Each structure stands twice: as C-alpha cells, then as structure tokens.
C-alpha cells in the first residue's frame, strides 16, 4: 500500500508538470519550458514590456527540416543560448535594474543585443552547425546570426575521426568538443528526447507529445 501511495504521488507530480507544459504550449508557439516562460512573463510585466519584446533566442532559431537527423545534437550545443533572453539596447537599463533588485527565484541569462561586433568575415565551413539553422527575420536576426557564428561554429562531424580533427565539433550522438581539451556528453536525457528540445518557431509536435504524456499519466493515476 505504501509503495502504491508513493507511486501515485510521483505520477501526480509528473502529471502536474506535463499539464503545465501543455498550458504553456497552447498559450503561445514557443518550445521554451513553462517555468522559463513564467519567469520571462514576470520580468516583462514588471518592466512594462510585452513578452514578445523579450524573446528567448530559441524562439528565433530553427533547425532546417532537411537536417532533422542533427536536431538532437544541435539542441545540446545551443541549449544554453536558446534559454537566454534577448534584450534590445533601448530596454537594457530597465531590465538590468529590475533583474538586479528582484529575487527571481530562478536562473535567468539575458543578452544585450546592440550592434553585433565586427569580427571580420570568418569563413564558415559547409559542415558547420550554423549552416543547418534558420534564423527568424527581424530585430534580433543580425545579432543572433553573429553570435552563433562567433560562439557556435561547431563542425557537425559525420565520423569520430572528423570529430577528433576539429577544434570544436559535435556528433549526431550528442558528444561535444568545446575546444582542444574540453569534451562533453550529457546523457541524463536521450539525445532524441523531443520533450527536452527548445528550438523552433512552431510547437505543435511538442504540444502533441505532452498531451499524449498527460493522458498516459492520467490513466496511470486512475489505475
């Protein structure tokens, strides 16, 4: 009986999290997790801006449809950038003041997106991660394009030999080489776990996934 009580409580916790994601995904087209959307909404309200004025980078980046096989690996490389907020120069003082004075109750990364630095024309290889992305046209496109070219010009390595030969690279399986010495593979979640993906202009697939999961959990709780 105690085991079943604990199992039911765990399923109810998972169900609450899944339904929170469903509500967030139905409210707007973003793939950003619900708790980050709530944090952004609070900041936007307090500084007197709309949520769309403080977009997450992940809402402006999409993996090309013909590069779907690389989406999980690219999600791993760009996860931190995707969950960061982009702030225009004209709003920077307001946002930085509020963030400094408030206790946010969570972790927020934001970027001051003025004119992108002119670092000179760097050649981008045909197998670069950047080549597999689409950036939404608009206010933040130039800054975001320059940021990805500068910080995330990773080779999408088709083989381990190519991975070892490149200074910065990622494999389809999600192993990342950040430089000459630092390597990372975070398998706390599967590389193809779509519930963890945060990039994209359209969230219908992620919404359907969480709706199915919520239904499965509701049935398990009822049982």
Short mmCIF file of C-alpha atoms in Angstrom, two decimals:
data_model
loop_
_atom_site.label_atom_id
_atom_site.label_comp_id
_atom_site.label_asym_id
_atom_site.label_seq_id
_atom_site.Cartn_x
_atom_site.Cartn_y
_atom_site.Cartn_z
CA UNK A 1 0.00 0.00 0.00
CA UNK A 2 2.77 2.45 0.90
CA UNK A 3 4.54 1.63 -2.35
CA UNK A 4 1.36 2.36 -4.34
CA UNK A 5 0.76 5.61 -2.44
CA UNK A 6 4.29 6.78 -3.28
CA UNK A 7 3.92 5.68 -6.90
CA UNK A 8 0.64 7.58 -7.23
CA UNK A 9 2.17 10.72 -5.69
CA UNK A 10 5.07 10.57 -8.14
CA UNK A 11 2.71 10.15 -11.10
CA UNK A 12 0.60 13.09 -9.89
CA UNK A 13 3.75 15.24 -9.73
CA UNK A 14 4.66 14.23 -13.29
CA UNK A 15 1.06 14.87 -14.41
CA UNK A 16 1.12 18.39 -12.92
CA UNK A 17 4.37 19.15 -14.75
CA UNK A 18 3.04 17.76 -18.05
CA UNK A 19 -0.22 19.73 -17.85
CA UNK A 20 1.74 22.91 -17.02
CA UNK A 21 3.73 22.38 -20.22
CA UNK A 22 0.52 21.79 -22.20
CA UNK A 23 -0.99 25.06 -20.93
CA UNK A 24 2.20 26.97 -21.79
CA UNK A 25 2.47 25.40 -25.24
CA UNK A 26 -1.18 26.17 -26.02
CA UNK A 27 -0.74 29.79 -24.91
CA UNK A 28 1.97 30.65 -27.44
CA UNK A 29 4.03 28.92 -30.19
CA UNK A 30 7.29 28.67 -28.23
CA UNK A 31 9.09 25.43 -27.34
CA UNK A 32 10.65 27.02 -24.24
CA UNK A 33 9.81 25.21 -20.94
CA UNK A 34 6.88 26.54 -18.91
CA UNK A 35 8.94 27.64 -15.88
CA UNK A 36 11.17 29.79 -18.11
CA UNK A 37 8.15 31.32 -19.84
CA UNK A 38 6.69 32.17 -16.42
CA UNK A 39 9.96 33.82 -15.39
CA UNK A 40 10.10 35.85 -18.62
CA UNK A 41 6.43 36.87 -18.21
CA UNK A 42 7.13 38.18 -14.69
CA UNK A 43 10.15 40.20 -15.82
CA UNK A 44 8.24 41.62 -18.81
CA UNK A 45 5.29 42.62 -16.64
CA UNK A 46 7.47 44.30 -14.03
CA UNK A 47 9.40 46.38 -16.58
CA UNK A 48 6.27 47.25 -18.57
CA UNK A 49 7.00 45.30 -21.75
CA UNK A 50 5.21 42.64 -23.74
CA UNK A 51 6.65 39.13 -23.61
CA UNK A 52 7.41 39.32 -27.33
CA UNK A 53 9.70 42.30 -26.65
CA UNK A 54 11.91 39.97 -24.58
CA UNK A 55 12.18 36.85 -26.74
CA UNK A 56 14.18 33.76 -25.93
CA UNK A 57 16.88 33.07 -28.51
CA UNK A 58 15.38 29.61 -29.04
CA UNK A 59 12.18 31.23 -30.32
CA UNK A 60 14.20 32.78 -33.16
CA UNK A 61 16.23 29.70 -34.19
CA UNK A 62 15.04 26.65 -36.09
CA UNK A 63 16.89 23.62 -37.44
CA UNK A 64 16.31 23.19 -41.17
CA UNK A 65 13.71 20.49 -41.85
CA UNK A 66 16.12 18.58 -44.11
CA UNK A 67 18.63 18.44 -41.23
CA UNK A 68 16.28 16.75 -38.77
CA UNK A 69 18.80 13.98 -38.06
CA UNK A 70 21.04 16.59 -36.41
CA UNK A 71 18.35 18.30 -34.31
CA UNK A 72 19.05 16.47 -31.05
CA UNK A 73 22.78 17.15 -31.23
CA UNK A 74 22.24 20.81 -32.19
CA UNK A 75 19.77 21.20 -29.32
CA UNK A 76 22.52 20.11 -26.92
CA UNK A 77 25.02 22.63 -28.27
CA UNK A 78 22.59 25.56 -28.37
CA UNK A 79 20.55 24.72 -25.24
CA UNK A 80 22.07 27.46 -23.08
CA UNK A 81 21.78 30.12 -25.78
CA UNK A 82 18.22 29.04 -26.59
CA UNK A 83 17.09 29.59 -22.98
CA UNK A 84 18.61 33.08 -22.79
CA UNK A 85 16.56 36.23 -23.31
CA UNK A 86 17.49 38.86 -25.89
CA UNK A 87 17.18 42.48 -24.74
CA UNK A 88 17.26 45.45 -27.10
CA UNK A 89 19.53 48.37 -26.21
CA UNK A 90 16.56 50.67 -25.51
CA UNK A 91 15.24 48.30 -22.82
CA UNK A 92 18.58 47.29 -21.33
CA UNK A 93 18.61 49.79 -18.42
CA UNK A 94 15.07 48.85 -17.34
CA UNK A 95 15.70 45.12 -17.48
CA UNK A 96 19.11 45.18 -15.81
CA UNK A 97 17.79 47.36 -12.96
CA UNK A 98 14.82 45.10 -12.26
CA UNK A 99 16.84 41.88 -12.50
CA UNK A 100 19.43 43.30 -10.11
CA UNK A 101 16.88 44.37 -7.49
CA UNK A 102 14.43 41.45 -7.69
CA UNK A 103 14.75 37.96 -6.28
CA UNK A 104 13.87 35.99 -9.39
CA UNK A 105 13.59 32.57 -7.76
CA UNK A 106 15.32 31.03 -10.76
CA UNK A 107 18.22 31.41 -13.17
CA UNK A 108 17.99 33.99 -15.93
CA UNK A 109 20.56 34.66 -18.64
CA UNK A 110 20.00 37.64 -20.93
CA UNK A 111 21.97 39.28 -23.74
CA UNK A 112 22.26 42.97 -24.51
CA UNK A 113 21.77 42.92 -28.27
CA UNK A 114 23.24 46.08 -29.69
CA UNK A 115 25.07 46.13 -32.99
CA UNK A 116 26.94 42.84 -33.47
CA UNK A 117 30.70 43.11 -33.18
CA UNK A 118 32.52 43.34 -36.48
CA UNK A 119 34.95 40.44 -36.16
CA UNK A 120 35.78 40.33 -39.84
CA UNK A 121 34.43 37.87 -42.34
CA UNK A 122 35.24 34.43 -41.00
CA UNK A 123 34.83 31.55 -43.40
CA UNK A 124 32.09 29.15 -42.31
CA UNK A 125 32.61 25.52 -43.30
CA UNK A 126 29.90 23.69 -45.23
CA UNK A 127 29.53 21.20 -42.34
CA UNK A 128 29.19 23.91 -39.69
CA UNK A 129 26.27 23.79 -37.28
CA UNK A 130 25.40 27.33 -38.44
CA UNK A 131 24.69 26.04 -41.95
CA UNK A 132 21.90 23.81 -40.60
CA UNK A 133 19.92 26.65 -38.97
CA UNK A 134 17.28 29.17 -39.94
CA UNK A 135 17.02 32.46 -38.06
CA UNK A 136 13.75 34.35 -37.94
CA UNK A 137 13.92 37.67 -39.85
CA UNK A 138 13.54 40.74 -37.68
CA UNK A 139 15.02 42.87 -34.93
CA UNK A 140 17.37 40.28 -33.46
CA UNK A 141 18.41 38.45 -36.63
CA UNK A 142 21.74 40.23 -37.21
CA UNK A 143 22.86 39.93 -33.59
CA UNK A 144 21.80 36.29 -33.32
CA UNK A 145 23.45 35.35 -36.62
CA UNK A 146 26.74 36.93 -35.49
CA UNK A 147 26.51 35.31 -32.04
CA UNK A 148 26.07 31.82 -33.49
CA UNK A 149 28.88 32.33 -36.00
CA UNK A 150 31.23 33.55 -33.27
CA UNK A 151 30.39 31.18 -30.41
CA UNK A 152 28.81 28.12 -32.03
CA UNK A 153 30.70 27.48 -35.25
CA UNK A 154 30.88 23.75 -34.46
CA UNK A 155 31.62 21.10 -37.08
CA UNK A 156 28.80 18.56 -37.39
CA UNK A 157 31.10 15.56 -37.56
CA UNK A 158 29.91 12.59 -39.59
CA UNK A 159 32.68 10.40 -38.12
CA UNK A 160 34.74 10.23 -34.93
CA UNK A 161 37.87 10.95 -36.96
CA UNK A 162 36.33 14.20 -38.18
CA UNK A 163 35.26 14.94 -34.60
CA UNK A 164 38.82 14.43 -33.33
CA UNK A 165 40.33 16.54 -36.11
CA UNK A 166 38.13 19.59 -35.50
CA UNK A 167 38.75 22.08 -32.71
CA UNK A 168 35.01 22.46 -32.00
CA UNK A 169 32.63 19.74 -33.11
CA UNK A 170 29.54 17.70 -32.29
CA UNK A 171 28.50 14.17 -33.27
CA UNK A 172 24.97 13.02 -34.08
CA UNK A 173 25.05 11.08 -30.80
CA UNK A 174 25.48 14.34 -28.88
CA UNK A 175 29.15 14.30 -27.90
CA UNK A 176 30.51 17.85 -27.99
CA UNK A 177 34.10 19.03 -28.32
CA UNK A 178 34.30 22.60 -27.00
CA UNK A 179 37.97 23.17 -27.77
CA UNK A 180 41.32 21.48 -27.79
CA UNK A 181 40.82 19.77 -24.41
CA UNK A 182 37.23 20.05 -23.14
CA UNK A 183 34.73 17.37 -24.21
CA UNK A 184 31.16 16.82 -23.01
CA UNK A 185 28.39 14.26 -23.39
CA UNK A 186 25.31 14.85 -21.25
CA UNK A 187 23.20 11.69 -21.39
CA UNK A 188 20.92 12.49 -18.47
CA UNK A 189 18.29 12.58 -21.23
CA UNK A 190 18.33 10.86 -24.60
CA UNK A 191 19.60 12.95 -27.49
CA UNK A 192 16.31 12.27 -29.34
CA UNK A 193 14.06 13.17 -26.38
CA UNK A 194 11.82 15.76 -28.04
CA UNK A 195 10.34 16.85 -24.73
CA UNK A 196 13.72 18.49 -23.97
CA UNK A 197 14.02 20.33 -27.28
CA UNK A 198 13.66 24.11 -27.10
CA UNK A 199 14.39 25.45 -30.61
CA UNK A 200 11.83 26.29 -33.27
CA UNK A 201 9.11 28.63 -34.49
CA UNK A 202 6.32 26.02 -34.17
CA UNK A 203 5.48 23.88 -31.12
CA UNK A 204 2.71 21.61 -32.46
CA UNK A 205 4.85 18.46 -32.27
CA UNK A 206 5.96 19.20 -28.70
CA UNK A 207 2.38 20.05 -27.68
CA UNK A 208 1.11 16.74 -29.07
CA UNK A 209 3.89 14.91 -27.20
CA UNK A 210 2.99 16.47 -23.84
CA UNK A 211 -0.75 15.99 -24.43
CA UNK A 212 -0.14 12.26 -25.00
CA UNK A 213 2.09 12.07 -21.93
CA UNK A 214 -0.50 13.84 -19.76
CA UNK A 215 -3.20 11.42 -20.97
CA UNK A 216 -0.98 8.40 -20.21
CA UNK A 217 -0.25 9.73 -16.71
CA UNK A 218 -3.94 10.43 -16.05
CA UNK A 219 -4.73 6.81 -16.92
CA UNK A 220 -1.93 5.52 -14.69
CA UNK A 221 -3.18 7.65 -11.79
CA UNK A 222 -6.74 6.39 -12.32
CA UNK A 223 -5.50 2.79 -12.27
#
